């Protein structure tokens, strides 16, 4: 049984989606970052960086326990362990890696910066907000172009799609379906998957 410590952020939801999709036995342990749960001594023993997500797999490689942080690493580890969602074709594997990193760094990093200037910063500077929103939309415009000729980021669905989806889901209000029809269709396919539905519960149940 893998324990996944997560919250309703894009990073946390990547991990819970991947685990739900993988079929590996797991337990989701909510870590309320707003309440400071990621700074408690018990959690710092798991991840000294005081960030979510993290997993504890008592049956890691070679049967030894594994503690792992960083959402991208967790998603890839889970998919590799389950033998699912990692392309076998070399070109598709490279493509999945490209889009996974773009989702995790360019898009994910910009989304995090948006949260900082829109929510965390005590001084809200509209020019800064506009800058990151414009960058965010430009990155998703690239995704839109890519998805116009395929259903998923790397051919068949892969770990790259799991890394990208929460960034879309948490900021879908900024992404006009009329401008991004291929992206919207991709998101609808993702949202209909039972594993994605299960993996998104931390977020969706809090929204109702």
Short mmCIF file of C-alpha atoms in Angstrom, two decimals:
data_model
loop_
_atom_site.label_atom_id
_atom_site.label_comp_id
_atom_site.label_asym_id
_atom_site.label_seq_id
_atom_site.Cartn_x
_atom_site.Cartn_y
_atom_site.Cartn_z
CA UNK A 1 0.00 0.00 0.00
CA UNK A 2 1.51 3.29 -1.13
CA UNK A 3 0.76 6.33 1.01
CA UNK A 4 0.47 9.55 -1.00
CA UNK A 5 0.57 12.81 0.91
CA UNK A 6 -1.14 15.45 -1.20
CA UNK A 7 -3.40 18.47 -1.32
CA UNK A 8 -5.73 20.06 -3.85
CA UNK A 9 -2.97 21.79 -5.81
CA UNK A 10 -1.88 20.95 -9.34
CA UNK A 11 1.25 19.24 -8.00
CA UNK A 12 -0.67 17.17 -5.49
CA UNK A 13 -3.36 16.19 -7.97
CA UNK A 14 -0.80 14.93 -10.47
CA UNK A 15 0.28 12.34 -7.94
CA UNK A 16 -3.23 11.27 -6.94
CA UNK A 17 -4.34 10.99 -10.58
CA UNK A 18 -1.32 8.86 -11.50
CA UNK A 19 -1.89 6.54 -8.57
CA UNK A 20 -5.60 6.20 -9.28
CA UNK A 21 -4.90 5.49 -12.95
CA UNK A 22 -2.08 3.06 -12.20
CA UNK A 23 -4.26 0.63 -10.28
CA UNK A 24 -1.61 0.31 -7.56
CA UNK A 25 -3.03 -0.03 -4.02
CA UNK A 26 -2.69 3.35 -2.34
CA UNK A 27 -4.06 5.62 0.33
CA UNK A 28 -4.46 9.38 -0.07
CA UNK A 29 -3.47 11.32 3.04
CA UNK A 30 -4.58 14.97 2.80
CA UNK A 31 -1.97 17.53 3.82
CA UNK A 32 -3.71 20.87 4.23
CA UNK A 33 -1.00 23.33 3.23
CA UNK A 34 -3.24 26.26 4.07
CA UNK A 35 -3.35 25.05 7.66
CA UNK A 36 0.41 24.42 7.73
CA UNK A 37 0.16 20.63 7.78
CA UNK A 38 3.19 20.44 5.49
CA UNK A 39 5.32 22.04 8.23
CA UNK A 40 4.57 19.61 11.04
CA UNK A 41 7.43 17.49 12.42
CA UNK A 42 5.74 14.28 11.25
CA UNK A 43 5.50 15.49 7.68
CA UNK A 44 8.97 17.00 7.68
CA UNK A 45 10.27 13.53 8.54
CA UNK A 46 8.81 12.41 5.21
CA UNK A 47 9.77 15.45 3.14
CA UNK A 48 12.22 17.88 4.74
CA UNK A 49 11.54 20.31 1.87
CA UNK A 50 8.08 20.88 3.39
CA UNK A 51 6.32 20.42 0.04
CA UNK A 52 3.60 18.20 -1.32
CA UNK A 53 3.22 15.68 -2.77
CA UNK A 54 5.30 12.87 -1.36
CA UNK A 55 4.83 9.13 -1.34
CA UNK A 56 5.95 6.34 0.92
CA UNK A 57 6.14 2.98 -0.84
CA UNK A 58 6.99 0.16 1.59
CA UNK A 59 7.66 -2.12 -1.38
CA UNK A 60 9.94 0.02 -3.50
CA UNK A 61 12.72 -1.09 -5.85
CA UNK A 62 14.31 -4.37 -4.78
CA UNK A 63 11.64 -4.66 -2.10
CA UNK A 64 13.06 -1.81 -0.05
CA UNK A 65 10.98 1.10 1.27
CA UNK A 66 11.08 4.25 -0.85
CA UNK A 67 10.21 7.81 0.11
CA UNK A 68 9.85 10.03 -2.94
CA UNK A 69 8.99 13.71 -3.46
CA UNK A 70 8.52 15.96 -6.51
CA UNK A 71 5.30 15.45 -8.46
CA UNK A 72 6.90 14.63 -11.80
CA UNK A 73 9.16 12.00 -10.25
CA UNK A 74 6.20 10.47 -8.41
CA UNK A 75 4.05 10.30 -11.54
CA UNK A 76 6.78 8.66 -13.59
CA UNK A 77 7.72 6.23 -10.79
CA UNK A 78 4.12 5.13 -10.30
CA UNK A 79 3.57 4.63 -14.03
CA UNK A 80 6.82 2.70 -14.42
CA UNK A 81 6.02 0.51 -11.42
CA UNK A 82 2.57 -0.33 -12.74
CA UNK A 83 3.87 -0.86 -16.26
CA UNK A 84 1.27 1.54 -17.63
CA UNK A 85 1.24 4.92 -19.40
CA UNK A 86 4.93 4.94 -20.33
CA UNK A 87 5.28 4.69 -24.12
CA UNK A 88 7.31 1.80 -25.44
CA UNK A 89 7.99 3.43 -28.80
CA UNK A 90 11.19 5.48 -28.51
CA UNK A 91 9.81 8.51 -30.35
CA UNK A 92 6.61 8.55 -28.31
CA UNK A 93 8.64 8.11 -25.13
CA UNK A 94 10.72 11.17 -26.02
CA UNK A 95 7.58 13.13 -26.86
CA UNK A 96 5.98 12.20 -23.54
CA UNK A 97 9.08 13.40 -21.74
CA UNK A 98 9.05 16.70 -23.62
CA UNK A 99 5.42 17.45 -22.78
CA UNK A 100 5.73 16.23 -19.22
CA UNK A 101 8.56 18.65 -18.59
CA UNK A 102 6.79 21.47 -20.40
CA UNK A 103 3.70 20.87 -18.26
CA UNK A 104 5.74 20.63 -15.07
CA UNK A 105 8.12 23.52 -15.68
CA UNK A 106 6.81 26.07 -18.20
CA UNK A 107 3.09 25.73 -17.50
CA UNK A 108 3.32 24.60 -13.88
CA UNK A 109 5.92 27.21 -13.03
CA UNK A 110 3.89 29.99 -14.62
CA UNK A 111 0.76 28.87 -12.81
CA UNK A 112 2.65 28.91 -9.51
CA UNK A 113 3.93 32.42 -10.27
CA UNK A 114 0.36 33.51 -11.01
CA UNK A 115 -0.69 32.27 -7.60
CA UNK A 116 2.12 34.24 -6.00
CA UNK A 117 1.26 37.56 -7.66
CA UNK A 118 -2.52 37.11 -7.50
CA UNK A 119 -2.93 35.58 -4.03
CA UNK A 120 0.21 35.41 -1.91
CA UNK A 121 1.83 38.79 -2.58
CA UNK A 122 0.56 41.48 -0.21
CA UNK A 123 0.77 44.01 -3.04
CA UNK A 124 -1.22 43.12 -6.15
CA UNK A 125 0.46 44.63 -9.21
CA UNK A 126 -1.80 44.35 -12.24
CA UNK A 127 1.07 44.48 -14.74
CA UNK A 128 2.67 41.46 -13.05
CA UNK A 129 -0.64 39.59 -13.05
CA UNK A 130 -1.17 40.37 -16.73
CA UNK A 131 2.37 39.27 -17.60
CA UNK A 132 2.00 35.79 -16.12
CA UNK A 133 -1.53 35.33 -17.45
CA UNK A 134 -0.32 36.18 -20.95
CA UNK A 135 2.55 33.71 -20.59
CA UNK A 136 0.18 31.03 -19.27
CA UNK A 137 -2.16 31.46 -22.24
CA UNK A 138 0.75 31.40 -24.69
CA UNK A 139 1.98 28.09 -23.31
CA UNK A 140 -1.48 26.56 -23.52
CA UNK A 141 -1.75 27.92 -27.05
CA UNK A 142 1.21 25.71 -27.92
CA UNK A 143 -0.58 22.73 -26.37
CA UNK A 144 -3.69 23.59 -28.41
CA UNK A 145 -1.69 23.51 -31.64
CA UNK A 146 -0.12 20.18 -30.69
CA UNK A 147 -3.44 18.54 -29.82
CA UNK A 148 -5.07 19.53 -33.10
CA UNK A 149 -3.54 16.44 -34.74
CA UNK A 150 -3.70 13.93 -31.87
CA UNK A 151 -5.92 12.89 -28.97
CA UNK A 152 -3.22 12.86 -26.30
CA UNK A 153 0.16 14.51 -25.88
CA UNK A 154 2.29 11.56 -26.99
CA UNK A 155 -0.04 9.48 -29.13
CA UNK A 156 -1.71 7.15 -26.63
CA UNK A 157 -2.44 8.53 -23.19
CA UNK A 158 0.70 8.75 -21.06
CA UNK A 159 2.10 10.11 -17.84
CA UNK A 160 2.53 13.47 -19.62
CA UNK A 161 -1.24 13.89 -19.75
CA UNK A 162 -1.52 13.27 -16.01
CA UNK A 163 1.07 15.94 -15.31
CA UNK A 164 -0.65 18.51 -17.51
CA UNK A 165 -4.31 17.93 -16.65
CA UNK A 166 -4.48 19.54 -13.17
CA UNK A 167 -2.95 22.75 -14.53
CA UNK A 168 -5.82 22.91 -16.99
CA UNK A 169 -8.51 21.85 -14.53
CA UNK A 170 -7.61 24.39 -11.86
CA UNK A 171 -7.46 27.30 -14.33
CA UNK A 172 -10.00 26.31 -16.96
CA UNK A 173 -11.78 29.63 -16.45
CA UNK A 174 -8.88 31.34 -18.28
CA UNK A 175 -9.00 29.00 -21.28
CA UNK A 176 -11.75 29.86 -23.76
CA UNK A 177 -13.13 26.69 -25.44
CA UNK A 178 -13.80 28.70 -28.59
CA UNK A 179 -10.10 29.53 -28.84
CA UNK A 180 -8.85 26.15 -27.61
CA UNK A 181 -11.23 23.51 -29.05
CA UNK A 182 -8.63 20.74 -29.25
CA UNK A 183 -7.45 21.41 -25.69
CA UNK A 184 -11.06 21.43 -24.48
CA UNK A 185 -11.79 18.11 -26.21
CA UNK A 186 -8.65 16.61 -24.66
CA UNK A 187 -9.69 17.85 -21.23
CA UNK A 188 -13.14 16.32 -21.65
CA UNK A 189 -11.60 12.96 -22.53
CA UNK A 190 -9.37 13.21 -19.48
CA UNK A 191 -12.17 14.30 -17.14
CA UNK A 192 -14.32 11.32 -18.15
CA UNK A 193 -11.72 8.75 -17.08
CA UNK A 194 -12.56 6.97 -13.79
CA UNK A 195 -8.96 7.26 -12.62
CA UNK A 196 -8.89 10.99 -13.23
CA UNK A 197 -12.23 11.40 -11.47
CA UNK A 198 -10.89 9.49 -8.47
CA UNK A 199 -7.55 11.32 -8.52
CA UNK A 200 -9.25 14.71 -8.56
CA UNK A 201 -11.42 14.08 -5.48
CA UNK A 202 -9.31 16.23 -3.16
CA UNK A 203 -10.21 19.16 -5.41
CA UNK A 204 -13.70 18.34 -6.65
CA UNK A 205 -15.13 17.38 -3.26
CA UNK A 206 -13.87 20.66 -1.81
CA UNK A 207 -15.53 22.59 -4.64
CA UNK A 208 -19.03 21.38 -3.79
#
